[in-house]
Amino acid sequence: MAVFPGDVGLQILTANYLLEVKRDGPAARTQLQLALKGGPSLVQRYQIFSTIENSKRLKDGQEGHLDLQSYVEFKRNYRAVIRLHKEALGAQRDYWQLLTRSHVKTGAVRAALEAMDQAADAAQQVYRRVLERYPNNGKLLRCYGKFLEDVQNNPAAAGRVYQEAARNGGADGLLSLDLKVKYNTPNSKNESSASCPATQLLLQYVVG
């Protein structure tokens, strides 16, 4: 930059470096503004536009920097992942509760296992969709780490996600997280939450 202070291409590259590596949106936007003043070509204008859009996504990834509309959208998606997270835990609870009975049919065990797998898969799908939209949200990452640890039984992956959450301000994300599930009675109806119409609609609704 010191050798070529007014080079538009170099300013665009610097902006992308600041955005993707340093995660510094304001500094990246400053470089893009300088690039716009330098008379960029048509291709360079498109590159600037693309980088600005990426900068907006970085900004939206932090819950504290969302505008009202984006915040409402984030809360909707966050509630969706928590709901399916709890349903996956509930399916695990139902399975182990079934095994405590003195007489258990093979078909019932098979159905409980299928329900548990379906609930976990549904939650995983929604987590991935929402994390694609908010990849730097520490609170969401912390919840996903908890999902990997408790539902997927993958402590190694959970540890990596926890570290990423800590870097994005999500160290205390679980303190206010309520993942309690109600305890079913033996006569309660066990239905696969992942295959019910409400959950299928939720899967389509998340992240537009």
PDB file of C-alpha atoms in Angstrom, residues 1-103:
ATOM      1  CA  MET A   1       0.000   0.000   0.000  1.00  0.00           C
ATOM      2  CA  ALA A   2       2.899   2.361   0.681  1.00  0.00           C
ATOM      3  CA  VAL A   3       4.367   1.714  -2.777  1.00  0.00           C
ATOM      4  CA  PHE A   4       1.027   1.838  -4.647  1.00  0.00           C
ATOM      5  CA  PRO A   5      -1.228   3.990  -2.442  1.00  0.00           C
ATOM      6  CA  GLY A   6      -3.836   4.672  -5.116  1.00  0.00           C
ATOM      7  CA  ASP A   7      -4.035   1.252  -6.759  1.00  0.00           C
ATOM      8  CA  VAL A   8      -7.717   0.264  -6.884  1.00  0.00           C
ATOM      9  CA  GLY A   9      -7.049  -3.453  -7.286  1.00  0.00           C
ATOM     10  CA  LEU A  10      -4.725  -3.475  -4.299  1.00  0.00           C
ATOM     11  CA  GLN A  11      -7.278  -1.603  -2.207  1.00  0.00           C
ATOM     12  CA  ILE A  12      -9.919  -4.202  -3.068  1.00  0.00           C
ATOM     13  CA  LEU A  13      -7.540  -7.022  -2.129  1.00  0.00           C
ATOM     14  CA  THR A  14      -6.734  -5.259   1.136  1.00  0.00           C
ATOM     15  CA  ALA A  15     -10.441  -4.883   1.884  1.00  0.00           C
ATOM     16  CA  ASN A  16     -11.018  -8.597   1.322  1.00  0.00           C
ATOM     17  CA  TYR A  17      -8.047  -9.438   3.549  1.00  0.00           C
ATOM     18  CA  LEU A  18      -9.388  -7.237   6.325  1.00  0.00           C
ATOM     19  CA  LEU A  19     -12.820  -8.777   5.929  1.00  0.00           C
ATOM     20  CA  GLU A  20     -11.989 -12.473   5.626  1.00  0.00           C
ATOM     21  CA  VAL A  21      -8.851 -12.729   7.780  1.00  0.00           C
ATOM     22  CA  LYS A  22      -9.021  -9.877  10.268  1.00  0.00           C
ATOM     23  CA  ARG A  23     -12.842  -9.902  10.437  1.00  0.00           C
ATOM     24  CA  ASP A  24     -12.678  -6.101  10.495  1.00  0.00           C
ATOM     25  CA  GLY A  25     -15.704  -4.859   8.577  1.00  0.00           C
ATOM     26  CA  PRO A  26     -15.268  -1.103   9.209  1.00  0.00           C
ATOM     27  CA  ALA A  27     -11.641  -1.117   8.028  1.00  0.00           C
ATOM     28  CA  ALA A  28     -12.620  -3.117   4.947  1.00  0.00           C
ATOM     29  CA  ARG A  29     -15.382  -0.655   4.076  1.00  0.00           C
ATOM     30  CA  THR A  30     -12.908   2.221   4.416  1.00  0.00           C
ATOM     31  CA  GLN A  31     -10.658   0.605   1.819  1.00  0.00           C
ATOM     32  CA  LEU A  32     -13.636   0.075  -0.477  1.00  0.00           C
ATOM     33  CA  GLN A  33     -14.597   3.740  -0.220  1.00  0.00           C
ATOM     34  CA  LEU A  34     -11.055   4.700  -1.216  1.00  0.00           C
ATOM     35  CA  ALA A  35     -11.254   2.263  -4.121  1.00  0.00           C
ATOM     36  CA  LEU A  36     -14.501   3.839  -5.333  1.00  0.00           C
ATOM     37  CA  LYS A  37     -12.834   7.254  -5.357  1.00  0.00           C
ATOM     38  CA  GLY A  38      -9.971   5.891  -7.456  1.00  0.00           C
ATOM     39  CA  GLY A  39     -12.031   5.417 -10.616  1.00  0.00           C
ATOM     40  CA  PRO A  40     -12.497   1.622 -10.673  1.00  0.00           C
ATOM     41  CA  SER A  41     -13.268  -0.283 -13.852  1.00  0.00           C
ATOM     42  CA  LEU A  42     -16.555  -2.110 -14.399  1.00  0.00           C
ATOM     43  CA  VAL A  43     -15.092  -5.399 -13.153  1.00  0.00           C
ATOM     44  CA  GLN A  44     -13.582  -3.678 -10.135  1.00  0.00           C
ATOM     45  CA  ARG A  45     -16.924  -2.050  -9.353  1.00  0.00           C
ATOM     46  CA  TYR A  46     -18.502  -5.495  -9.274  1.00  0.00           C
ATOM     47  CA  GLN A  47     -15.722  -6.719  -6.983  1.00  0.00           C
ATOM     48  CA  ILE A  48     -16.359  -3.777  -4.678  1.00  0.00           C
ATOM     49  CA  PHE A  49     -20.085  -4.523  -4.684  1.00  0.00           C
ATOM     50  CA  SER A  50     -19.476  -8.193  -3.827  1.00  0.00           C
ATOM     51  CA  THR A  51     -17.110  -7.278  -1.006  1.00  0.00           C
ATOM     52  CA  ILE A  52     -19.617  -4.803   0.429  1.00  0.00           C
ATOM     53  CA  GLU A  53     -22.280  -7.526   0.453  1.00  0.00           C
ATOM     54  CA  ASN A  54     -19.888  -9.852   2.287  1.00  0.00           C
ATOM     55  CA  SER A  55     -19.196  -7.058   4.743  1.00  0.00           C
ATOM     56  CA  LYS A  56     -22.916  -6.750   5.445  1.00  0.00           C
ATOM     57  CA  ARG A  57     -23.145 -10.485   6.134  1.00  0.00           C
ATOM     58  CA  LEU A  58     -20.247 -10.211   8.560  1.00  0.00           C
ATOM     59  CA  LYS A  59     -22.021  -7.370  10.329  1.00  0.00           C
ATOM     60  CA  ASP A  60     -25.276  -9.327  10.489  1.00  0.00           C
ATOM     61  CA  GLY A  61     -23.447 -12.310  11.967  1.00  0.00           C
ATOM     62  CA  GLN A  62     -23.026 -10.469  15.256  1.00  0.00           C
ATOM     63  CA  GLU A  63     -26.304 -10.212  17.158  1.00  0.00           C
ATOM     64  CA  GLY A  64     -25.332  -6.911  18.713  1.00  0.00           C
ATOM     65  CA  HIS A  65     -24.934  -5.230  15.302  1.00  0.00           C
ATOM     66  CA  LEU A  66     -28.268  -6.186  13.751  1.00  0.00           C
ATOM     67  CA  ASP A  67     -30.865  -3.684  12.679  1.00  0.00           C
ATOM     68  CA  LEU A  68     -34.452  -4.263  13.802  1.00  0.00           C
ATOM     69  CA  GLN A  69     -35.513  -6.344  10.807  1.00  0.00           C
ATOM     70  CA  SER A  70     -32.368  -8.479  10.899  1.00  0.00           C
ATOM     71  CA  TYR A  71     -32.682  -8.911  14.657  1.00  0.00           C
ATOM     72  CA  VAL A  72     -36.262 -10.171  14.330  1.00  0.00           C
ATOM     73  CA  GLU A  73     -35.145 -12.588  11.616  1.00  0.00           C
ATOM     74  CA  PHE A  74     -32.267 -13.818  13.772  1.00  0.00           C
ATOM     75  CA  LYS A  75     -34.524 -14.398  16.780  1.00  0.00           C
ATOM     76  CA  ARG A  76     -36.955 -16.363  14.614  1.00  0.00           C
ATOM     77  CA  ASN A  77     -34.171 -18.607  13.351  1.00  0.00           C
ATOM     78  CA  TYR A  78     -32.648 -18.910  16.812  1.00  0.00           C
ATOM     79  CA  ARG A  79     -35.960 -20.053  18.286  1.00  0.00           C
ATOM     80  CA  ALA A  80     -36.247 -22.599  15.477  1.00  0.00           C
ATOM     81  CA  VAL A  81     -32.888 -24.221  16.223  1.00  0.00           C
ATOM     82  CA  ILE A  82     -33.563 -24.268  19.968  1.00  0.00           C
ATOM     83  CA  ARG A  83     -36.938 -25.890  19.402  1.00  0.00           C
ATOM     84  CA  LEU A  84     -35.480 -28.669  17.253  1.00  0.00           C
ATOM     85  CA  HIS A  85     -32.518 -29.011  19.619  1.00  0.00           C
ATOM     86  CA  LYS A  86     -34.941 -29.657  22.469  1.00  0.00           C
ATOM     87  CA  GLU A  87     -36.950 -32.085  20.336  1.00  0.00           C
ATOM     88  CA  ALA A  88     -33.771 -34.061  19.627  1.00  0.00           C
ATOM     89  CA  LEU A  89     -33.054 -34.225  23.352  1.00  0.00           C
ATOM     90  CA  GLY A  90     -36.649 -35.261  23.941  1.00  0.00           C
ATOM     91  CA  ALA A  91     -36.321 -38.109  21.448  1.00  0.00           C
ATOM     92  CA  GLN A  92     -33.244 -39.350  23.306  1.00  0.00           C
ATOM     93  CA  ARG A  93     -35.141 -39.123  26.582  1.00  0.00           C
ATOM     94  CA  ASP A  94     -38.029 -41.138  25.126  1.00  0.00           C
ATOM     95  CA  TYR A  95     -35.662 -43.847  23.914  1.00  0.00           C
ATOM     96  CA  TRP A  96     -33.919 -44.323  27.239  1.00  0.00           C
ATOM     97  CA  GLN A  97     -37.199 -44.077  29.102  1.00  0.00           C
ATOM     98  CA  LEU A  98     -38.543 -46.881  26.918  1.00  0.00           C
ATOM     99  CA  LEU A  99     -35.614 -49.121  27.844  1.00  0.00           C
ATOM    100  CA  THR A 100     -36.412 -48.786  31.547  1.00  0.00           C
ATOM    101  CA  ARG A 101     -39.663 -50.702  31.112  1.00  0.00           C
ATOM    102  CA  SER A 102     -39.800 -54.332  32.149  1.00  0.00           C
ATOM    103  CA  HIS A 103     -41.374 -55.436  28.858  1.00  0.00           C
TER     104      HIS A 103
END
